[in-house]
mmCIF file of C-alpha atoms in Angstrom:
data_model
loop_
_atom_site.group_PDB
_atom_site.id
_atom_site.type_symbol
_atom_site.label_atom_id
_atom_site.label_comp_id
_atom_site.label_asym_id
_atom_site.label_seq_id
_atom_site.Cartn_x
_atom_site.Cartn_y
_atom_site.Cartn_z
ATOM 1 C CA MET A 1420 0.000 0.000 0.000
ATOM 2 C CA TYR A 1421 1.043 3.651 -0.329
ATOM 3 C CA SER A 1422 3.036 5.357 2.382
ATOM 4 C CA ASP A 1423 1.334 7.641 4.895
ATOM 5 C CA SER A 1424 4.241 10.086 4.551
ATOM 6 C CA ARG A 1425 3.487 10.613 0.852
ATOM 7 C CA ARG A 1426 -0.226 11.128 1.588
ATOM 8 C CA ASN A 1427 0.630 13.723 4.253
ATOM 9 C CA VAL A 1428 2.938 15.618 1.878
ATOM 10 C CA LEU A 1429 0.092 15.828 -0.647
ATOM 11 C CA LYS A 1430 -2.386 17.068 1.945
ATOM 12 C CA LYS A 1431 0.003 19.775 3.180
ATOM 13 C CA CYS A 1432 0.689 20.943 -0.373
ATOM 14 C CA LEU A 1433 -2.995 21.112 -1.233
ATOM 15 C CA ALA A 1434 -3.741 23.073 1.924
ATOM 16 C CA VAL A 1435 -1.718 26.039 0.612
ATOM 17 C CA GLY A 1436 -4.679 27.293 -1.452
ATOM 18 C CA SER A 1437 -7.672 26.204 -3.474
ATOM 19 C CA LEU A 1438 -5.282 25.221 -6.256
ATOM 20 C CA GLY A 1439 -1.956 26.940 -5.724
ATOM 21 C CA LEU A 1440 1.005 24.929 -4.476
ATOM 22 C CA SER A 1441 4.033 26.235 -2.671
ATOM 23 C CA SER A 1442 7.274 26.146 -4.615
ATOM 24 C CA GLY A 1443 8.506 23.230 -2.534
ATOM 25 C CA CYS A 1444 5.546 20.973 -3.263
ATOM 26 C CA LEU A 1445 5.529 18.235 -5.863
ATOM 27 C CA GLY A 1446 3.805 19.066 -9.128
ATOM 28 C CA SER A 1447 4.251 22.842 -9.302
ATOM 29 C CA LEU A 1448 4.940 24.304 -12.766
ATOM 30 C CA SER A 1449 8.284 25.979 -12.431
ATOM 31 C CA GLY A 1450 9.768 25.097 -15.816
ATOM 32 C CA GLY A 1451 12.921 24.269 -13.916
ATOM 33 C CA GLY A 1452 13.416 20.771 -15.301
ATOM 34 C CA ASP A 1453 11.361 18.831 -12.750
ATOM 35 C CA THR A 1454 9.315 15.998 -14.245
ATOM 36 C CA VAL A 1455 5.532 15.803 -13.979
ATOM 37 C CA GLN A 1456 4.599 12.333 -12.835
ATOM 38 C CA PHE A 1457 1.651 10.440 -14.329
ATOM 39 C CA GLY A 1458 0.790 6.746 -14.178
ATOM 40 C CA ALA A 1459 -1.282 4.057 -15.838
ATOM 41 C CA LEU A 1460 -2.853 0.958 -14.308
ATOM 42 C CA LEU A 1461 -3.679 -1.532 -17.070
ATOM 43 C CA PRO A 1462 -3.904 -5.336 -17.463
ATOM 44 C CA LEU A 1463 -0.540 -6.155 -19.033
ATOM 45 C CA SER A 1464 -0.890 -9.900 -18.378
ATOM 46 C CA GLY A 1465 -3.769 -12.364 -18.405
ATOM 47 C CA ALA A 1466 -6.807 -12.587 -20.661
ATOM 48 C CA LEU A 1467 -7.077 -8.829 -21.204
ATOM 49 C CA ALA A 1468 -3.355 -8.315 -21.850
ATOM 50 C CA PRO A 1469 -3.855 -7.520 -25.590
ATOM 51 C CA LEU A 1470 -6.097 -4.582 -24.641
ATOM 52 C CA GLY A 1471 -3.775 -3.465 -21.862
ATOM 53 C CA GLN A 1472 -0.634 -3.667 -23.982
ATOM 54 C CA HIS A 1473 -2.169 -1.511 -26.707
ATOM 55 C CA GLY A 1474 -3.394 0.905 -24.036
ATOM 56 C CA LYS A 1475 0.152 1.071 -22.649
ATOM 57 C CA ARG A 1476 1.502 1.930 -26.081
ATOM 58 C CA MET A 1477 -1.085 4.698 -26.485
ATOM 59 C CA VAL A 1478 -0.274 6.221 -23.085
ATOM 60 C CA GLU A 1479 3.416 6.214 -23.969
ATOM 61 C CA GLN A 1480 2.640 7.954 -27.267
ATOM 62 C CA ALA A 1481 0.575 10.628 -25.521
ATOM 63 C CA ALA A 1482 3.435 11.330 -23.119
ATOM 64 C CA SER A 1483 5.880 11.460 -26.038
ATOM 65 C CA ASP A 1484 3.662 13.954 -27.881
ATOM 66 C CA VAL A 1485 3.454 16.196 -24.806
ATOM 67 C CA ASN A 1486 7.213 16.089 -24.270
ATOM 68 C CA ALA A 1487 7.935 16.760 -27.953
ATOM 69 C CA ALA A 1488 6.157 20.101 -27.473
ATOM 70 C CA GLY A 1489 8.220 20.990 -24.389
ATOM 71 C CA GLY A 1490 6.200 19.281 -21.687
ATOM 72 C CA ILE A 1491 3.712 20.764 -19.224
ATOM 73 C CA GLY A 1492 4.820 24.267 -18.289
ATOM 74 C CA GLY A 1493 8.264 23.402 -19.602
ATOM 75 C CA ASN A 1494 8.500 20.230 -17.518
ATOM 76 C CA ASP A 1495 8.733 16.787 -19.112
ATOM 77 C CA VAL A 1496 6.077 14.189 -18.403
ATOM 78 C CA GLU A 1497 7.127 10.823 -17.028
ATOM 79 C CA VAL A 1498 4.686 7.877 -16.969
ATOM 80 C CA THR A 1499 4.876 4.785 -14.758
ATOM 81 C CA ILE A 1500 2.757 1.954 -16.203
ATOM 82 C CA LEU A 1501 1.924 -1.001 -13.943
ATOM 83 C CA ASP A 1502 0.079 -4.302 -14.397
ATOM 84 C CA THR A 1503 -3.291 -4.785 -12.692
ATOM 85 C CA GLU A 1504 -3.897 -8.295 -14.112
ATOM 86 C CA ALA A 1505 -7.509 -7.042 -14.537
ATOM 87 C CA ASN A 1506 -7.912 -7.607 -10.782
ATOM 88 C CA ALA A 1507 -9.320 -4.959 -8.444
ATOM 89 C CA GLU A 1508 -7.167 -5.931 -5.447
ATOM 90 C CA THR A 1509 -3.998 -5.927 -7.555
ATOM 91 C CA ALA A 1510 -4.977 -2.551 -9.016
ATOM 92 C CA VAL A 1511 -5.226 -1.005 -5.541
ATOM 93 C CA GLU A 1512 -1.840 -2.478 -4.565
ATOM 94 C CA GLN A 1513 -0.238 -1.079 -7.711
ATOM 95 C CA TYR A 1514 -1.911 2.270 -7.112
ATOM 96 C CA GLY A 1515 0.142 2.517 -3.918
ATOM 97 C CA ALA A 1516 3.317 2.359 -5.999
ATOM 98 C CA LEU A 1517 2.050 5.233 -8.163
ATOM 99 C CA VAL A 1518 1.337 7.351 -5.092
ATOM 100 C CA ASP A 1519 4.869 6.740 -3.874
ATOM 101 C CA ARG A 1520 6.107 7.911 -7.285
ATOM 102 C CA GLY A 1521 4.285 11.207 -6.758
ATOM 103 C CA VAL A 1522 1.776 10.960 -9.603
ATOM 104 C CA ILE A 1523 -0.771 13.722 -10.061
ATOM 105 C CA GLY A 1524 -3.007 11.595 -12.284
ATOM 106 C CA PHE A 1525 -3.226 8.178 -13.893
ATOM 107 C CA VAL A 1526 -4.938 6.303 -16.729
ATOM 108 C CA GLY A 1527 -7.036 3.372 -15.490
ATOM 109 C CA GLY A 1528 -8.515 1.134 -14.504
ATOM 110 C CA LEU A 1529 -9.582 -0.793 -17.528
ATOM 111 C CA VAL A 1530 -12.281 -3.011 -16.018
ATOM 112 C CA SER A 1531 -15.044 -1.440 -13.949
ATOM 113 C CA ASP A 1532 -14.306 -3.515 -10.838
ATOM 114 C CA ALA A 1533 -10.799 -2.027 -10.721
ATOM 115 C CA SER A 1534 -12.037 1.537 -11.254
ATOM 116 C CA LEU A 1535 -14.685 1.170 -8.561
ATOM 117 C CA ALA A 1536 -11.976 0.094 -6.113
ATOM 118 C CA LEU A 1537 -9.535 2.823 -7.189
ATOM 119 C CA ALA A 1538 -11.882 5.819 -7.337
ATOM 120 C CA PRO A 1539 -12.281 6.403 -3.575
ATOM 121 C CA GLU A 1540 -8.542 5.964 -3.016
ATOM 122 C CA ALA A 1541 -7.658 8.490 -5.720
ATOM 123 C CA ALA A 1542 -10.278 10.966 -4.501
ATOM 124 C CA SER A 1543 -8.986 10.734 -0.943
ATOM 125 C CA ASP A 1544 -5.463 11.503 -2.175
ATOM 126 C CA GLU A 1545 -6.728 14.164 -4.632
ATOM 127 C CA ILE A 1546 -5.124 12.391 -7.587
ATOM 128 C CA MET A 1547 -6.936 12.455 -10.943
ATOM 129 C CA GLU A 1548 -8.045 9.109 -12.427
ATOM 130 C CA VAL A 1549 -9.287 8.807 -16.016
ATOM 131 C CA SER A 1550 -10.455 5.397 -17.236
ATOM 132 C CA PRO A 1551 -10.335 4.489 -20.932
ATOM 133 C CA ALA A 1552 -12.782 1.601 -20.675
ATOM 134 C CA SER A 1553 -14.750 1.325 -17.400
ATOM 135 C CA THR A 1554 -18.414 1.778 -18.297
ATOM 136 C CA ALA A 1555 -20.293 0.828 -15.097
ATOM 137 C CA PRO A 1556 -23.056 3.379 -14.373
ATOM 138 C CA GLN A 1557 -22.009 3.485 -10.703
ATOM 139 C CA LEU A 1558 -18.867 5.354 -11.738
ATOM 140 C CA SER A 1559 -20.868 8.438 -12.753
ATOM 141 C CA THR A 1560 -20.887 9.464 -9.091
ATOM 142 C CA ALA A 1561 -17.586 7.887 -8.017
ATOM 143 C CA GLY A 1562 -14.432 9.665 -6.935
ATOM 144 C CA ARG A 1563 -15.817 12.851 -5.390
ATOM 145 C CA ALA A 1564 -14.001 14.741 -2.623
ATOM 146 C CA ASN A 1565 -13.904 18.345 -1.432
ATOM 147 C CA GLY A 1566 -16.289 19.566 -4.102
ATOM 148 C CA ARG A 1567 -14.358 18.017 -6.983
ATOM 149 C CA LYS A 1568 -14.696 14.826 -9.008
ATOM 150 C CA TYR A 1569 -11.442 12.918 -9.334
ATOM 151 C CA PHE A 1570 -12.773 10.088 -11.500
ATOM 152 C CA GLY A 1571 -13.429 10.665 -15.189
ATOM 153 C CA ARG A 1572 -13.561 8.473 -18.275
ATOM 154 C CA THR A 1573 -13.179 8.782 -22.025
ATOM 155 C CA VAL A 1574 -15.831 6.135 -22.668
ATOM 156 C CA PRO A 1575 -19.563 6.653 -22.032
ATOM 157 C CA SER A 1576 -21.475 5.255 -19.075
ATOM 158 C CA ASP A 1577 -23.574 2.165 -19.595
ATOM 159 C CA GLY A 1578 -26.487 4.241 -18.365
ATOM 160 C CA THR A 1579 -26.852 5.404 -21.973
ATOM 161 C CA GLN A 1580 -26.453 1.867 -23.310
ATOM 162 C CA ALA A 1581 -29.290 0.777 -21.007
ATOM 163 C CA VAL A 1582 -31.579 3.374 -22.588
ATOM 164 C CA VAL A 1583 -30.805 1.992 -26.064
ATOM 165 C CA MET A 1584 -31.354 -1.624 -24.993
ATOM 166 C CA ALA A 1585 -34.654 -0.622 -23.381
ATOM 167 C CA LYS A 1586 -35.745 1.158 -26.565
ATOM 168 C CA ALA A 1587 -35.104 -2.010 -28.597
ATOM 169 C CA VAL A 1588 -37.217 -4.001 -26.126
ATOM 170 C CA ASP A 1589 -40.071 -1.496 -25.740
ATOM 171 C CA ASP A 1590 -40.443 0.329 -29.041
ATOM 172 C CA PRO A 1591 -43.227 -0.852 -31.399
ATOM 173 C CA LEU A 1592 -40.715 -0.435 -34.247
ATOM 174 C CA TYR A 1593 -38.633 -3.237 -32.754
ATOM 175 C CA ILE A 1594 -39.636 -5.965 -30.264
ATOM 176 C CA ASP A 1595 -42.571 -4.181 -28.561
ATOM 177 C CA ALA A 1596 -42.357 -6.568 -25.589
ATOM 178 C CA ASP A 1597 -44.802 -6.593 -22.694
ATOM 179 C CA SER A 1598 -42.375 -8.572 -20.520
ATOM 180 C CA VAL A 1599 -38.614 -9.065 -20.475
ATOM 181 C CA ALA A 1600 -36.011 -11.126 -18.648
ATOM 182 C CA LEU A 1601 -32.688 -9.534 -17.733
ATOM 183 C CA LEU A 1602 -29.692 -11.861 -18.024
ATOM 184 C CA SER A 1603 -26.330 -10.370 -17.000
ATOM 185 C CA ILE A 1604 -22.761 -11.485 -16.486
ATOM 186 C CA ASP A 1605 -22.003 -11.766 -12.775
ATOM 187 C CA ASN A 1606 -19.753 -8.756 -12.120
ATOM 188 C CA SER A 1607 -20.093 -5.029 -11.454
ATOM 189 C CA PHE A 1608 -20.535 -4.291 -15.183
ATOM 190 C CA GLY A 1609 -23.445 -6.727 -15.430
ATOM 191 C CA ALA A 1610 -25.008 -5.546 -12.186
ATOM 192 C CA GLY A 1611 -24.695 -1.881 -13.117
ATOM 193 C CA LEU A 1612 -26.230 -2.306 -16.556
ATOM 194 C CA ALA A 1613 -29.062 -4.402 -15.113
ATOM 195 C CA ASP A 1614 -29.804 -1.671 -12.553
ATOM 196 C CA ALA A 1615 -29.830 0.969 -15.285
ATOM 197 C CA GLN A 1616 -32.180 -1.097 -17.442
ATOM 198 C CA ARG A 1617 -34.626 -1.471 -14.578
ATOM 199 C CA GLU A 1618 -34.888 2.326 -14.572
ATOM 200 C CA ALA A 1619 -35.246 2.585 -18.360
ATOM 201 C CA LEU A 1620 -37.608 -0.264 -19.306
ATOM 202 C CA ASN A 1621 -41.370 0.020 -19.712
ATOM 203 C CA ALA A 1622 -41.849 -3.741 -20.165
ATOM 204 C CA ASP A 1623 -42.485 -5.794 -17.038
ATOM 205 C CA ILE A 1624 -39.267 -7.387 -15.770
ATOM 206 C CA VAL A 1625 -40.164 -10.990 -14.993
ATOM 207 C CA ALA A 1626 -36.636 -12.248 -14.224
ATOM 208 C CA ASP A 1627 -33.277 -10.705 -13.287
ATOM 209 C CA ILE A 1628 -30.588 -13.381 -13.496
ATOM 210 C CA ARG A 1629 -26.772 -13.369 -13.181
ATOM 211 C CA TYR A 1630 -24.598 -15.982 -14.897
ATOM 212 C CA ASP A 1631 -21.033 -17.254 -14.643
ATOM 213 C CA PRO A 1632 -19.501 -17.583 -18.140
ATOM 214 C CA SER A 1633 -17.173 -20.349 -16.912
ATOM 215 C CA SER A 1634 -20.052 -22.560 -15.808
ATOM 216 C CA GLY A 1635 -20.056 -26.129 -17.113
ATOM 217 C CA SER A 1636 -23.801 -26.038 -17.794
ATOM 218 C CA PHE A 1637 -26.298 -23.244 -18.378
ATOM 219 C CA ASP A 1638 -29.468 -25.342 -18.227
ATOM 220 C CA ASP A 1639 -30.518 -24.114 -14.779
ATOM 221 C CA THR A 1640 -29.712 -20.503 -15.671
ATOM 222 C CA LEU A 1641 -31.867 -20.624 -18.794
ATOM 223 C CA ALA A 1642 -34.672 -22.300 -16.849
ATOM 224 C CA ASP A 1643 -34.654 -19.353 -14.436
ATOM 225 C CA VAL A 1644 -34.580 -16.849 -17.308
ATOM 226 C CA PHE A 1645 -37.622 -18.385 -19.000
ATOM 227 C CA GLN A 1646 -39.588 -19.467 -15.926
ATOM 228 C CA ASN A 1647 -42.174 -16.701 -16.412
ATOM 229 C CA ASP A 1648 -42.314 -16.789 -20.239
ATOM 230 C CA PRO A 1649 -40.757 -13.416 -21.131
ATOM 231 C CA ASP A 1650 -41.427 -11.877 -24.538
ATOM 232 C CA ALA A 1651 -37.721 -10.990 -24.853
ATOM 233 C CA VAL A 1652 -34.343 -11.355 -23.162
ATOM 234 C CA SER A 1653 -32.051 -8.388 -22.558
ATOM 235 C CA PHE A 1654 -28.552 -9.838 -22.319
ATOM 236 C CA THR A 1655 -25.485 -8.132 -20.845
ATOM 237 C CA SER A 1656 -22.086 -9.703 -21.427
ATOM 238 C CA VAL A 1657 -18.717 -9.016 -23.041
ATOM 239 C CA SER A 1658 -17.200 -10.345 -26.222
ATOM 240 C CA GLY A 1659 -15.623 -13.740 -25.597
ATOM 241 C CA GLN A 1660 -17.796 -14.594 -22.596
ATOM 242 C CA GLU A 1661 -21.211 -14.791 -24.226
ATOM 243 C CA ARG A 1662 -21.102 -17.778 -26.551
ATOM 244 C CA GLY A 1663 -21.439 -20.546 -23.953
ATOM 245 C CA ILE A 1664 -24.855 -19.477 -22.754
ATOM 246 C CA LEU A 1665 -26.022 -18.398 -26.214
ATOM 247 C CA ASP A 1666 -25.034 -21.769 -27.680
ATOM 248 C CA ALA A 1667 -26.962 -23.441 -24.842
ATOM 249 C CA TYR A 1668 -29.982 -21.282 -25.705
ATOM 250 C CA ASN A 1669 -29.702 -22.421 -29.331
ATOM 251 C CA GLN A 1670 -29.886 -26.048 -28.206
ATOM 252 C CA SER A 1671 -32.952 -25.378 -26.054
ATOM 253 C CA GLU A 1672 -36.654 -25.174 -26.887
ATOM 254 C CA TYR A 1673 -36.900 -21.469 -26.015
ATOM 255 C CA ASP A 1674 -37.545 -19.009 -28.841
ATOM 256 C CA VAL A 1675 -37.771 -15.255 -28.183
ATOM 257 C CA PRO A 1676 -35.842 -12.230 -29.510
ATOM 258 C CA TRP A 1677 -32.734 -11.130 -27.612
ATOM 259 C CA VAL A 1678 -31.175 -7.687 -27.215
ATOM 260 C CA LEU A 1679 -27.407 -7.883 -26.696
ATOM 261 C CA SER A 1680 -25.170 -5.307 -25.055
ATOM 262 C CA ALA A 1681 -22.486 -3.649 -27.169
ATOM 263 C CA GLY A 1682 -19.578 -5.472 -28.748
ATOM 264 C CA MET A 1683 -21.048 -8.899 -29.537
ATOM 265 C CA PHE A 1684 -21.916 -8.494 -33.230
ATOM 266 C CA GLY A 1685 -18.361 -8.977 -34.499
ATOM 267 C CA GLY A 1686 -16.813 -11.728 -36.614
ATOM 268 C CA ASP A 1687 -18.769 -14.687 -37.943
ATOM 269 C CA LEU A 1688 -22.302 -14.655 -36.591
ATOM 270 C CA PRO A 1689 -24.023 -17.959 -35.781
ATOM 271 C CA SER A 1690 -27.170 -18.564 -37.796
ATOM 272 C CA TYR A 1691 -29.318 -18.528 -34.661
ATOM 273 C CA TYR A 1692 -28.423 -14.833 -34.108
ATOM 274 C CA ASP A 1693 -30.991 -14.009 -36.798
ATOM 275 C CA GLY A 1694 -33.512 -11.616 -35.266
ATOM 276 C CA PHE A 1695 -31.181 -10.620 -32.410
ATOM 277 C CA TYR A 1696 -30.814 -6.913 -31.650
ATOM 278 C CA SER A 1697 -27.881 -4.975 -30.233
ATOM 279 C CA ALA A 1698 -27.197 -1.602 -28.654
ATOM 280 C CA SER A 1699 -23.895 -0.805 -30.360
ATOM 281 C CA LEU A 1700 -21.596 2.169 -29.984
ATOM 282 C CA SER A 1701 -21.404 4.143 -33.203
ATOM 283 C CA SER A 1702 -17.796 3.721 -34.255
ATOM 284 C CA ALA A 1703 -17.242 6.381 -36.914
ATOM 285 C CA ARG A 1704 -13.499 6.981 -36.939
ATOM 286 C CA THR A 1705 -12.266 10.543 -36.715
ATOM 287 C CA GLN A 1706 -9.376 12.192 -38.502
ATOM 288 C CA ALA A 1707 -7.662 12.269 -35.118
ATOM 289 C CA TYR A 1708 -7.927 8.474 -34.944
ATOM 290 C CA PHE A 1709 -6.105 8.078 -38.242
ATOM 291 C CA GLU A 1710 -3.492 10.625 -37.188
ATOM 292 C CA LEU A 1711 -2.801 8.608 -34.038
ATOM 293 C CA VAL A 1712 -2.577 5.318 -35.954
ATOM 294 C CA ARG A 1713 -0.143 6.979 -38.370
ATOM 295 C CA ARG A 1714 2.116 7.816 -35.430
ATOM 296 C CA LEU A 1715 2.046 4.198 -34.252
ATOM 297 C CA SER A 1716 3.635 2.281 -37.106
ATOM 298 C CA ASP A 1717 3.947 -0.821 -34.901
ATOM 299 C CA ILE A 1718 0.156 -1.140 -34.450
ATOM 300 C CA ASP A 1719 -1.978 -1.952 -37.493
ATOM 301 C CA GLN A 1720 -5.350 -2.171 -35.742
ATOM 302 C CA PRO A 1721 -5.687 -0.679 -32.251
ATOM 303 C CA ARG A 1722 -7.516 -2.872 -29.775
ATOM 304 C CA ALA A 1723 -10.790 -1.773 -28.213
ATOM 305 C CA TYR A 1724 -10.488 1.224 -25.873
ATOM 306 C CA SER A 1725 -6.771 1.734 -26.566
ATOM 307 C CA VAL A 1726 -7.214 5.083 -28.329
ATOM 308 C CA ASN A 1727 -9.335 6.143 -25.348
ATOM 309 C CA ALA A 1728 -6.187 5.649 -23.244
ATOM 310 C CA TYR A 1729 -4.313 8.170 -25.407
ATOM 311 C CA ASP A 1730 -7.143 10.665 -24.949
ATOM 312 C CA ALA A 1731 -7.170 10.066 -21.175
ATOM 313 C CA LEU A 1732 -3.542 11.092 -20.666
ATOM 314 C CA PHE A 1733 -3.600 13.880 -23.255
ATOM 315 C CA LEU A 1734 -6.688 15.432 -21.650
ATOM 316 C CA MET A 1735 -5.043 15.438 -18.218
ATOM 317 C CA ALA A 1736 -1.952 17.092 -19.690
ATOM 318 C CA CYS A 1737 -4.105 19.725 -21.444
ATOM 319 C CA ALA A 1738 -5.947 20.420 -18.178
ATOM 320 C CA ALA A 1739 -2.716 20.880 -16.222
ATOM 321 C CA GLU A 1740 -1.308 23.198 -18.898
ATOM 322 C CA GLN A 1741 -4.461 25.343 -19.011
ATOM 323 C CA ALA A 1742 -4.655 25.476 -15.209
ATOM 324 C CA GLY A 1743 -1.010 26.532 -14.971
ATOM 325 C CA GLU A 1744 -0.471 23.873 -12.337
ATOM 326 C CA ALA A 1745 0.414 20.199 -12.337
ATOM 327 C CA SER A 1746 -1.757 18.843 -9.542
ATOM 328 C CA GLY A 1747 -4.727 16.525 -9.179
ATOM 329 C CA PRO A 1748 -7.110 19.287 -8.031
ATOM 330 C CA ALA A 1749 -6.071 21.525 -10.938
ATOM 331 C CA ILE A 1750 -6.788 18.737 -13.425
ATOM 332 C CA ALA A 1751 -10.101 17.861 -11.741
ATOM 333 C CA GLU A 1752 -11.276 21.477 -11.984
ATOM 334 C CA THR A 1753 -10.120 22.068 -15.576
ATOM 335 C CA ILE A 1754 -10.528 18.770 -17.459
ATOM 336 C CA GLN A 1755 -14.175 19.327 -18.401
ATOM 337 C CA SER A 1756 -13.495 22.765 -19.891
ATOM 338 C CA VAL A 1757 -10.594 21.554 -22.065
ATOM 339 C CA SER A 1758 -12.656 18.622 -23.348
ATOM 340 C CA GLY A 1759 -15.380 20.728 -24.950
ATOM 341 C CA GLY A 1760 -17.000 24.129 -25.089
ATOM 342 C CA SER A 1761 -16.210 26.994 -27.419
ATOM 343 C CA GLY A 1762 -12.414 26.956 -27.152
ATOM 344 C CA HIS A 1763 -9.986 26.608 -30.039
ATOM 345 C CA THR A 1764 -9.849 23.076 -31.431
ATOM 346 C CA VAL A 1765 -6.804 20.971 -30.634
ATOM 347 C CA SER A 1766 -6.328 17.299 -31.371
ATOM 348 C CA VAL A 1767 -3.901 14.388 -31.335
ATOM 349 C CA GLY A 1768 -0.304 15.587 -31.043
ATOM 350 C CA ASP A 1769 -1.271 19.265 -30.812
ATOM 351 C CA PHE A 1770 0.274 19.974 -27.413
ATOM 352 C CA GLY A 1771 2.428 22.753 -28.836
ATOM 353 C CA ARG A 1772 -0.787 24.482 -29.915
ATOM 354 C CA VAL A 1773 -2.248 23.901 -26.430
ATOM 355 C CA ARG A 1774 0.766 25.700 -24.923
ATOM 356 C CA SER A 1775 0.569 28.586 -27.401
ATOM 357 C CA LEU A 1776 -3.151 29.093 -26.859
ATOM 358 C CA THR A 1777 -2.733 28.899 -23.097
ATOM 359 C CA GLU A 1778 0.054 31.493 -23.147
ATOM 360 C CA ALA A 1779 -2.240 33.734 -25.185
ATOM 361 C CA GLY A 1780 -5.035 33.345 -22.618
ATOM 362 C CA ARG A 1781 -7.214 31.318 -24.991
ATOM 363 C CA ALA A 1782 -9.397 28.287 -24.150
ATOM 364 C CA VAL A 1783 -8.951 24.938 -25.888
ATOM 365 C CA ASN A 1784 -11.358 22.208 -26.986
ATOM 366 C CA TYR A 1785 -9.712 18.796 -27.372
ATOM 367 C CA GLN A 1786 -11.095 16.604 -30.151
ATOM 368 C CA GLY A 1787 -9.777 13.124 -29.469
ATOM 369 C CA ALA A 1788 -8.874 9.943 -31.266
ATOM 370 C CA SER A 1789 -11.906 8.242 -29.716
ATOM 371 C CA GLY A 1790 -14.310 11.055 -30.628
ATOM 372 C CA SER A 1791 -15.157 14.552 -29.461
ATOM 373 C CA VAL A 1792 -14.688 13.517 -25.800
ATOM 374 C CA ASP A 1793 -16.941 16.349 -24.589
ATOM 375 C CA LEU A 1794 -17.177 15.528 -20.885
ATOM 376 C CA THR A 1795 -20.343 16.123 -18.897
ATOM 377 C CA ALA A 1796 -20.396 17.381 -15.307
ATOM 378 C CA ASP A 1797 -19.859 13.738 -14.305
ATOM 379 C CA LEU A 1798 -16.650 13.791 -16.402
ATOM 380 C CA GLU A 1799 -17.827 11.283 -18.987
ATOM 381 C CA PRO A 1800 -18.704 11.693 -22.684
ATOM 382 C CA LEU A 1801 -22.037 11.109 -24.350
ATOM 383 C CA SER A 1802 -21.665 9.010 -27.495
ATOM 384 C CA SER A 1803 -23.878 7.988 -30.384
ATOM 385 C CA TYR A 1804 -25.415 4.503 -30.345
ATOM 386 C CA LEU A 1805 -26.887 2.297 -33.051
ATOM 387 C CA ILE A 1806 -29.782 -0.088 -32.726
ATOM 388 C CA GLU A 1807 -28.733 -3.010 -34.910
ATOM 389 C CA ARG A 1808 -30.355 -6.316 -35.880
ATOM 390 C CA VAL A 1809 -29.071 -9.479 -37.505
ATOM 391 C CA THR A 1810 -31.061 -10.263 -40.649
ATOM 392 C CA ASN A 1811 -30.163 -13.201 -42.902
ATOM 393 C CA GLY A 1812 -26.723 -13.417 -41.366
ATOM 394 C CA SER A 1813 -25.850 -9.743 -41.804
ATOM 395 C CA VAL A 1814 -25.944 -6.859 -39.321
ATOM 396 C CA GLU A 1815 -28.221 -4.008 -40.366
ATOM 397 C CA SER A 1816 -28.347 -0.598 -38.705
ATOM 398 C CA LEU A 1817 -31.886 0.414 -37.812
ATOM 399 C CA GLU A 1818 -31.548 3.685 -35.915
ATOM 400 C CA LEU A 1819 -28.768 6.079 -34.924
ATOM 401 C CA LEU A 1820 -29.265 7.766 -31.561
ATOM 402 C CA GLN A 1821 -27.169 10.923 -31.267
ATOM 403 C CA PRO A 1822 -25.967 12.423 -27.951
ATOM 404 C CA GLN A 1823 -28.859 14.893 -28.051
ATOM 405 C CA PHE A 1824 -31.238 11.940 -27.667
ATOM 406 C CA PHE A 1825 -29.721 11.184 -24.258
ATOM 407 C CA LYS A 1826 -29.467 14.858 -23.237
ATOM 408 C CA SER A 1827 -33.201 15.232 -23.844
ATOM 409 C CA GLY A 1828 -34.043 12.180 -21.716
ATOM 410 C CA GLY A 1829 -34.619 9.904 -24.694
ATOM 411 C CA SER A 1830 -37.409 11.997 -26.206
ATOM 412 C CA ARG A 1831 -35.728 12.723 -29.539
#
């Protein structure tokens, strides 16, 4: 765990003013050659290692781009990247090492369980945390301390995904179900999305079941799902952990339409997916995305959420530069304004422009590799979603729901 001495140093520094740090405190912008310490907590080993390794590469590139422009306030950025093994307990242990390094912010966690464990720790220490991939709705309120929010993310909350899944279940254009069963993977992601769907659905919820993807048999799980004869099943899982129970459904006598959470309509689709719906993130790639890929000649196809990791670190650096101070509270107070608004547009690799605009007293609006990354007051973006359906073995897009749809409460 992290040392109490380091925590006390941070508290004393932050007590100097609402944001200002004394010249002897870590993280001040003196331009005197001190490094600004950031971190990243990502799964570099285990099943999610491919995602974590690409995320690591993106974080390194973001730091390189900042340093190529002279660093934050003339100080180079240094990043310590540690392995969480996609485990919440390991993530908290590794977080302690980052605190001892003197980080002012870090990228992570990847999985929601890790971020839920890290958020209160980071908030207590007034260190900024930005996740590139944790989507649990519970995180919208996580990481608050002393009037600031120290947890943000460059990926939208599953609260919006729940609205799209509910629309596919309820809308007369789609399933128009009177009753629905919720079936969710047994972790914080599954539980959070199930909770959000309960708020969004008009159909009667006749079952709310969790499942273990490593189970040897899914017969009892499916029996519980269909005990009360639902008109539809709303299914929350992740790519790679859904096929066991879906294959078991295919071998059963049950026959109702399913709505799948995002990310499960890739690759070769089994024939029994015909008539299945999905709430899918709209994945239109920006010019910034292609600019980032061009800079990374060693990566042909970035893994899911990896470009979000670039945006996470770059946004924190932009916030520190605009605030004129490299500290967690400064980033927490400034990160929303640099992510959107009416400021001058900056994008991937544009840190020199960020510095010039800041020196001229101008605001900036970062347009990221993962999208516009306009953060809400909860420090999370709103993204576009597609309602999709499998028809004759192909995925067809039925409706695009823009961010304004979610801002207006789903009325347009």
